[in-house]
Amino acid sequence: MFKHCKIFPFAIFFTLLFEITNGTSPTGCSYDSAYSSTGVYTCVFGSYSEPLTYSAFSSPLPQRLKITNLNGNLPASGSAFSGFSSFTSGSFDRNYPAYLELVCTTSGSITLTTSTFTDMSYLQEVKFSYCNIVSLSNGILGPFGSLNSLIFEHGSIASYSTDFLTSVTIESLAVAEPKGELIIKDCSITPTTIPAGVFDGQTSIRTIQLVKAGITAIDASAFSLTTQLNYMSLVDNAITSLDSNLFTSMKSLSSIDLGGLAYDCSCSNLDVLTYSSDNSVKLPSDLICNTPASYQDKKATKFYAETCATVSSCSGLSCYTAIEIVGFVLLGLALIVACVALAMICHAKRQITSAAITSRRRRPNRWSKMKNAMRATNRGRRGEKPPMKSKY
C-alpha cells in the first residue's frame, strides 16, 4: 500500500505533463508539438462543430492553427470562428507569429464572406493552400486588420475586385521575423491584368511576389502608392511587356525578379533595364526575349546592347535644345566680358607701374640735392669737396 501511495503523485504529474504537452482541443482537432515547443493545432474541416470555438483550446492557446480538408462554404453563413477576439498579443509566444493556414482538398473550392473571419484580428500571418477561392471582394480580409504575411499558394482565385485588399493592411509587424509580404504563388488569378488601384492601400508593404499567377499585363499605376516596396517578383507569368512608368514610384525598390517571362524585346519596351541600371535595382534573373525571332531565348541585355543605339546621330545645333543654345551663347558672352575686363586690368596696372618708374627716375635723390645745395652756397670756395657719400 505504501509503495502505491508513493507512486500515485508521480502518476498524477506525468498525466498532467502529458495533457499540457498534447494540449486540449475540441473534437476534430489535434495538437502537434513534434517540431517546436509551441506546436500547431490541426483541425479537420467537417470533423468539428462549427463555429470553431476559442474556449475549447487550452495548454497552449491556439496561437498557430491549421484547418484542413476544406471544400465548400466556410461556413455557409456567419463566422467560422467564435470567441477568438479574447486572444490578445500578451498571451503569445514571441518566438512564433499568430498564424492561420487553410488547406483545401484537391481541387476543393471555398466561398468566403465578410463575416467568415470575424473575431480573428489577433492573427499576424494567414495562408491559403490548394484552395480555389470563388471570389475575393472588399471586406472579406478586413477582420484580420494588419498582417505580417498573406499567402495564396497553389489553387486559384476565380474572381477578385480592385479593392479586395483595401480593408487589410500588409506591413512588417513586431514579430520574430518581420516580413510585410503578399505572396500569390502557383495560384492563377482572374482578371489576369492587374488593374490600377489594387495595391493603393498598401503603402507599407515590403514584398510582393506574384509568381506563376497567370498574369498577362499590369496597369502602369498599379504600384504607384507602394512607396516602401523593397522586393518584387513577377516570375513565370505571361507578361510580354512592362510600362516604362511601372516602377518609378517605388523609391525603396532594390530588386525585381523577371525570370521566366517570354518578353517582347524592343528598344521602347526595355525601359526596365535602364531603370535598373540608373537606380541600382538588382535583376536576380535574366529577362529573356521571345521576340524578335532572331533573339528568341536570348538575354534582353544582349538585344539591348546590340540593337538599341546609344550613340547620338544628331549633328551641329540639332543636337541641342533651345535652352541649351541660349545657355551656351550667354556663357560665351560672359567669357568675352571676363577676357576684356582682365585685359583692361592688366593695361591699367602696366600704366600705373610705368608712371611710377618714370617718377622715380625724375625725382633727385638726397645726395644730389645736397651736392647742388653746396654748389650753390660755396661757389667761392675752391678745393672744398662735399662729404663722402654714405653707404647707408
Protein backbone atom coordinates (compact mmCIF):
# COMPACT_ATOMS: atom_id res chain seq x y z
CA MET A 1 0.00 0.00 0.00
CA PHE A 2 2.79 2.36 0.93
CA LYS A 3 4.54 1.80 -2.38
CA HIS A 4 1.36 2.60 -4.27
CA CYS A 5 0.98 5.87 -2.32
CA LYS A 6 4.50 6.91 -3.29
CA ILE A 7 3.85 6.16 -6.96
CA PHE A 8 0.49 7.96 -7.09
CA PRO A 9 1.85 11.58 -7.09
CA PHE A 10 4.21 10.71 -9.91
CA ALA A 11 1.33 9.26 -11.92
CA ILE A 12 -0.60 12.50 -11.50
CA PHE A 13 2.46 14.52 -12.51
CA PHE A 14 3.05 12.55 -15.72
CA THR A 15 -0.66 12.64 -16.57
CA LEU A 16 -0.72 16.43 -16.26
CA LEU A 17 2.52 16.71 -18.22
CA PHE A 18 1.02 14.58 -20.99
CA GLU A 19 -2.07 16.80 -21.13
CA ILE A 20 -0.01 20.01 -21.26
CA THR A 21 2.32 18.62 -23.90
CA ASN A 22 -0.54 17.47 -26.09
CA GLY A 23 -2.85 20.44 -25.49
CA THR A 24 -6.59 20.49 -25.06
CA SER A 25 -8.68 20.94 -28.18
CA PRO A 26 -12.21 20.30 -29.47
CA THR A 27 -13.21 17.07 -31.19
CA GLY A 28 -11.82 17.03 -34.73
CA CYS A 29 -8.65 18.91 -33.74
CA SER A 30 -5.28 17.60 -32.61
CA TYR A 31 -2.13 19.17 -31.21
CA ASP A 32 1.28 18.58 -32.77
CA SER A 33 4.31 19.67 -30.75
CA ALA A 34 6.83 17.48 -32.55
CA TYR A 35 8.74 20.33 -34.19
CA SER A 36 8.67 23.11 -31.60
CA SER A 37 7.84 23.94 -28.02
CA THR A 38 4.70 25.71 -29.21
CA GLY A 39 3.04 23.34 -31.63
CA VAL A 40 0.25 23.68 -34.14
CA TYR A 41 -3.38 22.74 -33.66
CA THR A 42 -4.69 20.93 -36.76
CA CYS A 43 -8.45 20.75 -37.24
CA VAL A 44 -10.12 18.66 -39.95
CA PHE A 45 -12.99 20.54 -41.56
CA GLY A 46 -16.25 18.64 -41.12
CA SER A 47 -14.97 16.78 -38.06
CA TYR A 48 -15.54 19.59 -35.59
CA SER A 49 -18.67 21.54 -34.76
CA GLU A 50 -18.90 24.96 -36.37
CA PRO A 51 -18.03 27.58 -35.48
CA LEU A 52 -14.62 26.64 -34.11
CA THR A 53 -14.64 27.85 -30.50
CA TYR A 54 -11.68 29.50 -28.79
CA SER A 55 -12.63 28.34 -25.29
CA ALA A 56 -12.25 24.69 -26.36
CA PHE A 57 -8.48 25.15 -26.68
CA SER A 58 -6.01 25.33 -23.81
CA SER A 59 -2.45 24.46 -22.77
CA PRO A 60 -1.32 26.03 -25.02
CA LEU A 61 -3.73 28.53 -26.56
CA PRO A 62 -4.34 28.25 -30.34
CA GLN A 63 -1.69 30.71 -31.46
CA ARG A 64 -0.97 28.56 -34.51
CA LEU A 65 -3.93 26.93 -36.17
CA LYS A 66 -4.30 24.81 -39.31
CA ILE A 67 -7.64 23.78 -40.84
CA THR A 68 -7.50 21.01 -43.45
CA ASN A 69 -9.88 19.21 -45.83
CA LEU A 70 -11.72 22.39 -46.75
CA ASN A 71 -14.28 22.24 -49.54
CA GLY A 72 -17.37 24.38 -49.95
CA ASN A 73 -18.54 27.15 -47.64
CA LEU A 74 -16.59 28.18 -44.57
CA PRO A 75 -19.31 28.27 -43.23
CA ALA A 76 -22.44 28.94 -45.28
CA SER A 77 -23.27 31.96 -43.11
CA GLY A 78 -21.80 33.74 -40.11
CA SER A 79 -18.30 33.40 -38.75
CA ALA A 80 -16.23 30.25 -38.94
CA PHE A 81 -14.73 31.14 -35.55
CA SER A 82 -16.10 32.14 -32.17
CA GLY A 83 -14.55 33.81 -29.13
CA PHE A 84 -11.10 34.32 -30.65
CA SER A 85 -11.31 38.09 -30.08
CA SER A 86 -10.32 37.44 -26.45
CA PHE A 87 -6.94 36.13 -27.61
CA THR A 88 -4.57 39.07 -27.04
CA SER A 89 -0.94 39.53 -28.05
CA GLY A 90 0.05 39.37 -24.38
CA SER A 91 -0.69 35.65 -24.50
CA PHE A 92 1.62 34.98 -27.47
CA ASP A 93 4.83 33.03 -27.52
CA ARG A 94 7.05 35.72 -29.10
CA ASN A 95 9.09 33.11 -30.94
CA TYR A 96 6.20 32.50 -33.34
CA PRO A 97 3.59 34.60 -35.14
CA ALA A 98 -0.13 34.13 -34.56
CA TYR A 99 -0.83 32.01 -37.62
CA LEU A 100 -3.75 30.50 -39.55
CA GLU A 101 -3.43 28.16 -42.53
CA LEU A 102 -6.44 26.99 -44.53
CA VAL A 103 -5.75 23.86 -46.59
CA CYS A 104 -8.31 22.72 -49.15
CA THR A 105 -8.85 19.26 -50.58
CA THR A 106 -7.56 18.58 -54.09
CA SER A 107 -9.48 20.90 -56.41
CA GLY A 108 -11.54 21.97 -53.41
CA SER A 109 -13.23 25.36 -53.59
CA ILE A 110 -14.28 27.67 -50.79
CA THR A 111 -16.69 30.57 -50.63
CA LEU A 112 -15.73 33.38 -48.27
CA THR A 113 -17.90 36.19 -46.93
CA THR A 114 -17.24 39.40 -45.00
CA SER A 115 -18.14 37.58 -41.77
CA THR A 116 -16.08 34.42 -42.29
CA PHE A 117 -13.08 35.67 -40.30
CA THR A 118 -14.89 37.72 -37.66
CA ASP A 119 -13.02 37.55 -34.31
CA MET A 120 -9.67 36.77 -35.96
CA SER A 121 -7.97 40.17 -35.63
CA TYR A 122 -5.28 38.63 -33.38
CA LEU A 123 -3.75 36.84 -36.39
CA GLN A 124 -0.44 38.05 -37.82
CA GLU A 125 0.02 35.64 -40.72
CA VAL A 126 -2.59 33.92 -42.93
CA LYS A 127 -2.06 31.32 -45.66
CA PHE A 128 -4.45 29.71 -48.15
CA SER A 129 -3.12 26.44 -49.64
CA TYR A 130 -4.61 24.48 -52.57
CA CYS A 131 -7.85 26.45 -52.37
CA ASN A 132 -9.92 27.50 -55.35
CA ILE A 133 -11.36 30.70 -53.94
CA VAL A 134 -14.63 31.64 -55.60
CA SER A 135 -14.30 35.37 -55.00
CA LEU A 136 -12.34 37.98 -53.07
CA SER A 137 -14.04 41.32 -52.53
CA ASN A 138 -13.68 44.31 -50.23
CA GLY A 139 -14.25 43.42 -46.58
CA ILE A 140 -13.53 39.69 -46.72
CA LEU A 141 -9.98 40.12 -45.40
CA GLY A 142 -10.88 43.14 -43.26
CA PRO A 143 -11.30 41.28 -39.93
CA PHE A 144 -7.58 40.47 -39.97
CA GLY A 145 -6.71 44.16 -39.59
CA SER A 146 -2.93 44.14 -40.11
CA LEU A 147 -0.94 41.16 -41.36
CA ASN A 148 2.77 40.45 -41.43
CA SER A 149 2.22 37.90 -44.22
CA LEU A 150 -0.66 36.99 -46.54
CA ILE A 151 -0.10 33.99 -48.83
CA PHE A 152 -2.20 32.34 -51.54
CA GLU A 153 -0.31 29.25 -52.67
CA HIS A 154 -1.47 26.73 -55.29
CA GLY A 155 -5.15 26.73 -56.22
CA SER A 156 -6.79 29.76 -57.84
CA ILE A 157 -8.69 32.99 -57.28
CA ALA A 158 -11.60 32.86 -59.70
CA SER A 159 -12.54 36.50 -59.18
CA TYR A 160 -11.19 39.48 -57.25
CA SER A 161 -12.31 43.08 -57.04
CA THR A 162 -9.98 46.05 -57.39
CA ASP A 163 -10.46 46.87 -53.71
CA PHE A 164 -10.18 43.37 -52.22
CA LEU A 165 -7.08 44.44 -50.24
CA THR A 166 -8.47 47.79 -49.13
CA SER A 167 -9.69 46.63 -45.73
CA VAL A 168 -6.48 44.84 -44.70
CA THR A 169 -3.03 46.33 -44.14
CA ILE A 170 0.05 44.31 -45.03
CA GLU A 171 3.12 45.59 -43.20
CA SER A 172 6.14 44.46 -41.20
CA LEU A 173 4.91 43.66 -37.71
CA ALA A 174 6.85 43.34 -34.46
CA VAL A 175 7.26 39.57 -34.70
CA ALA A 176 10.26 37.24 -34.72
CA GLU A 177 10.58 37.65 -38.50
CA PRO A 178 9.11 40.94 -39.79
CA LYS A 179 8.06 40.49 -43.44
CA GLY A 180 5.28 42.75 -44.70
CA GLU A 181 4.67 40.40 -47.62
CA LEU A 182 1.95 39.42 -50.08
CA ILE A 183 2.62 36.18 -51.95
CA ILE A 184 0.44 34.73 -54.71
CA LYS A 185 2.33 31.68 -55.95
CA ASP A 186 1.27 28.88 -58.27
CA CYS A 187 -2.20 30.34 -57.96
CA SER A 188 -3.95 31.58 -61.11
CA ILE A 189 -5.95 34.78 -60.73
CA THR A 190 -8.78 36.39 -62.70
CA PRO A 191 -8.69 39.01 -64.09
CA THR A 192 -5.24 38.32 -65.44
CA THR A 193 -4.48 42.02 -65.89
CA ILE A 194 -3.54 43.67 -62.59
CA PRO A 195 -5.74 46.80 -62.52
CA ALA A 196 -4.99 50.28 -61.22
CA GLY A 197 -5.77 50.76 -57.54
CA VAL A 198 -5.48 47.16 -56.40
CA PHE A 199 -2.46 47.94 -54.16
CA ASP A 200 -3.33 51.56 -53.33
CA GLY A 201 -3.89 50.87 -49.64
CA GLN A 202 -0.59 49.02 -49.21
CA THR A 203 1.73 51.95 -48.56
CA SER A 204 3.85 49.97 -46.06
CA ILE A 205 4.11 46.64 -47.87
CA ARG A 206 7.71 45.43 -48.30
CA THR A 207 7.43 42.38 -50.57
CA ILE A 208 5.07 41.45 -53.41
CA GLN A 209 5.51 38.09 -55.11
CA LEU A 210 3.15 37.33 -57.99
CA VAL A 211 4.71 34.07 -59.14
CA LYS A 212 3.15 31.81 -61.76
CA ALA A 213 -0.20 33.52 -61.31
CA GLY A 214 -1.22 33.65 -64.99
CA ILE A 215 -0.74 37.43 -65.15
CA THR A 216 -0.69 38.84 -68.69
CA ALA A 217 -0.38 42.58 -68.04
CA ILE A 218 -0.04 45.18 -65.27
CA ASP A 219 -1.54 48.66 -65.28
CA ALA A 220 1.11 51.39 -65.24
CA SER A 221 -0.20 52.86 -61.97
CA ALA A 222 -0.82 49.57 -60.14
CA PHE A 223 2.12 50.14 -57.78
CA SER A 224 2.07 53.94 -57.66
CA LEU A 225 1.45 54.06 -53.88
CA THR A 226 3.62 51.15 -52.77
CA THR A 227 6.47 53.50 -51.90
CA GLN A 228 8.01 51.18 -49.27
CA LEU A 229 8.15 48.15 -51.56
CA ASN A 230 11.61 46.60 -51.43
CA TYR A 231 11.28 43.38 -53.44
CA MET A 232 9.03 42.34 -56.31
CA SER A 233 8.80 39.05 -58.19
CA LEU A 234 6.85 38.54 -61.41
CA VAL A 235 8.44 35.18 -62.21
CA ASP A 236 6.79 32.71 -64.61
CA ASN A 237 3.89 34.84 -65.83
CA ALA A 238 2.60 35.53 -69.34
CA ILE A 239 3.78 39.15 -69.26
CA THR A 240 5.25 40.31 -72.59
CA SER A 241 5.77 44.00 -71.81
CA LEU A 242 6.02 46.37 -68.87
CA ASP A 243 5.08 50.05 -68.92
CA SER A 244 8.00 52.45 -68.60
CA ASN A 245 6.36 54.16 -65.59
CA LEU A 246 5.53 50.98 -63.68
CA PHE A 247 8.38 51.21 -61.18
CA THR A 248 9.01 54.96 -60.95
CA SER A 249 7.09 55.50 -57.68
CA MET A 250 8.81 52.67 -55.82
CA LYS A 251 11.62 54.65 -54.21
CA SER A 252 12.65 51.80 -51.89
CA LEU A 253 12.78 49.08 -54.54
CA SER A 254 16.05 47.16 -54.54
CA SER A 255 15.25 44.00 -56.52
CA ILE A 256 12.88 42.92 -59.34
CA ASP A 257 12.80 39.28 -60.40
CA LEU A 258 11.60 38.91 -64.01
CA GLY A 259 12.67 35.33 -64.61
CA GLY A 260 10.59 33.04 -66.80
CA LEU A 261 8.89 35.77 -68.87
CA ALA A 262 8.54 35.38 -72.66
CA TYR A 263 9.29 39.04 -73.31
CA ASP A 264 8.78 41.09 -76.47
CA CYS A 265 12.15 42.76 -76.81
CA SER A 266 12.26 46.17 -78.45
CA CYS A 267 14.16 49.32 -77.60
CA SER A 268 10.96 51.01 -76.41
CA ASN A 269 9.96 48.00 -74.31
CA LEU A 270 13.14 47.63 -72.29
CA ASP A 271 12.96 50.67 -70.04
CA VAL A 272 13.18 48.27 -67.11
CA LEU A 273 16.84 47.67 -67.99
CA THR A 274 17.74 51.36 -67.95
CA TYR A 275 15.64 51.85 -64.81
CA SER A 276 17.52 49.03 -63.11
CA SER A 277 20.89 50.47 -64.09
CA ASP A 278 20.07 54.09 -63.24
CA ASN A 279 18.56 53.25 -59.83
CA SER A 280 20.87 50.41 -58.73
CA VAL A 281 17.97 47.94 -58.71
CA LYS A 282 19.03 44.29 -58.98
CA LEU A 283 17.60 41.89 -61.56
CA PRO A 284 18.38 38.49 -59.97
CA SER A 285 17.10 36.56 -63.03
CA ASP A 286 17.82 37.26 -66.69
CA LEU A 287 15.00 38.79 -68.72
CA ILE A 288 14.65 36.56 -71.81
CA CYS A 289 13.38 37.63 -75.23
CA ASN A 290 10.61 35.80 -77.04
CA THR A 291 10.59 38.24 -79.96
CA PRO A 292 12.11 39.18 -82.33
CA ALA A 293 12.76 35.70 -83.69
CA SER A 294 16.48 36.33 -84.12
CA TYR A 295 16.79 36.91 -80.36
CA GLN A 296 14.36 34.27 -79.14
CA ASP A 297 15.55 32.66 -75.89
CA LYS A 298 18.41 35.15 -75.69
CA LYS A 299 19.02 37.67 -72.95
CA ALA A 300 17.29 41.03 -73.26
CA THR A 301 20.56 42.70 -72.26
CA LYS A 302 22.20 41.23 -75.37
CA PHE A 303 19.41 42.55 -77.58
CA TYR A 304 19.65 45.99 -75.98
CA ALA A 305 23.43 46.18 -76.34
CA GLU A 306 23.41 45.11 -79.99
CA THR A 307 20.23 46.77 -81.23
CA CYS A 308 19.38 49.85 -79.20
CA ALA A 309 21.83 52.54 -80.33
CA THR A 310 23.17 54.64 -77.51
CA VAL A 311 25.33 56.96 -79.69
CA SER A 312 23.54 60.13 -80.82
CA SER A 313 23.11 60.51 -84.59
CA CYS A 314 22.46 64.29 -84.49
CA SER A 315 25.00 66.90 -85.66
CA GLY A 316 25.52 70.62 -85.16
CA LEU A 317 22.86 72.68 -83.40
CA SER A 318 20.26 69.96 -83.95
CA CYS A 319 21.82 68.10 -81.01
CA TYR A 320 20.83 70.81 -78.57
CA THR A 321 17.61 72.28 -77.27
CA ALA A 322 16.80 76.00 -77.48
CA ILE A 323 17.51 76.42 -73.78
CA GLU A 324 20.90 74.76 -74.15
CA ILE A 325 21.80 77.00 -77.11
CA VAL A 326 20.83 80.17 -75.20
CA GLY A 327 22.89 78.95 -72.27
CA PHE A 328 25.95 78.40 -74.47
CA VAL A 329 25.57 81.91 -76.01
CA LEU A 330 25.33 83.56 -72.59
CA LEU A 331 28.33 81.56 -71.41
CA GLY A 332 30.32 82.76 -74.44
CA LEU A 333 29.36 86.40 -73.83
CA ALA A 334 30.32 86.09 -70.17
CA LEU A 335 33.69 84.66 -71.19
CA ILE A 336 34.30 87.56 -73.62
CA VAL A 337 33.39 90.15 -70.98
CA ALA A 338 35.70 88.45 -68.50
CA CYS A 339 38.58 88.50 -71.00
CA VAL A 340 38.05 92.21 -71.81
CA ALA A 341 37.91 93.07 -68.12
CA LEU A 342 41.13 91.14 -67.49
CA ALA A 343 42.86 92.92 -70.38
CA MET A 344 41.77 96.33 -69.07
CA ILE A 345 43.02 95.49 -65.59
CA CYS A 346 46.39 94.37 -66.95
CA HIS A 347 46.69 97.50 -69.11
CA ALA A 348 45.81 99.80 -66.22
CA LYS A 349 48.30 98.08 -63.96
CA ARG A 350 51.01 98.42 -66.61
CA GLN A 351 50.30 102.17 -66.99
CA ILE A 352 50.46 102.73 -63.25
CA THR A 353 53.72 100.82 -62.95
CA SER A 354 55.31 102.74 -65.84
CA ALA A 355 54.32 106.10 -64.38
CA ALA A 356 55.77 105.19 -61.01
CA ILE A 357 59.10 104.19 -62.56
CA THR A 358 59.31 107.43 -64.57
CA SER A 359 58.51 109.48 -61.48
CA ARG A 360 61.27 107.84 -59.50
CA ARG A 361 63.76 108.43 -62.28
CA ARG A 362 62.94 112.14 -62.46
CA ARG A 363 62.99 112.73 -58.71
CA PRO A 364 66.53 113.72 -57.43
CA ASN A 365 67.90 111.79 -54.52
CA ARG A 366 69.13 113.27 -51.25
CA TRP A 367 72.76 113.19 -52.29
CA SER A 368 72.07 115.12 -55.46
CA LYS A 369 70.07 117.71 -53.51
CA MET A 370 72.91 118.14 -51.00
CA LYS A 371 75.50 118.44 -53.70
CA ASN A 372 73.51 121.04 -55.57
CA ALA A 373 72.95 122.99 -52.36
CA MET A 374 76.64 123.01 -51.56
CA ARG A 375 77.46 124.15 -55.02
CA ALA A 376 75.03 126.99 -54.66
CA THR A 377 76.40 128.21 -51.28
CA ASN A 378 80.08 127.53 -51.72
CA ARG A 379 80.84 128.66 -55.21
CA GLY A 380 83.63 130.81 -53.91
CA ARG A 381 85.41 128.10 -52.09
CA ARG A 382 87.70 126.25 -54.33
CA GLY A 383 89.12 122.96 -53.35
CA GLU A 384 86.37 122.17 -50.79
CA LYS A 385 84.63 118.91 -51.53
CA PRO A 386 81.29 117.68 -50.34
CA PRO A 387 81.21 114.97 -47.67
CA MET A 388 81.71 111.37 -48.67
CA LYS A 389 78.57 109.60 -49.77
CA SER A 390 77.39 107.23 -47.05
CA LYS A 391 76.94 103.57 -47.78
CA TYR A 392 73.70 103.60 -45.79
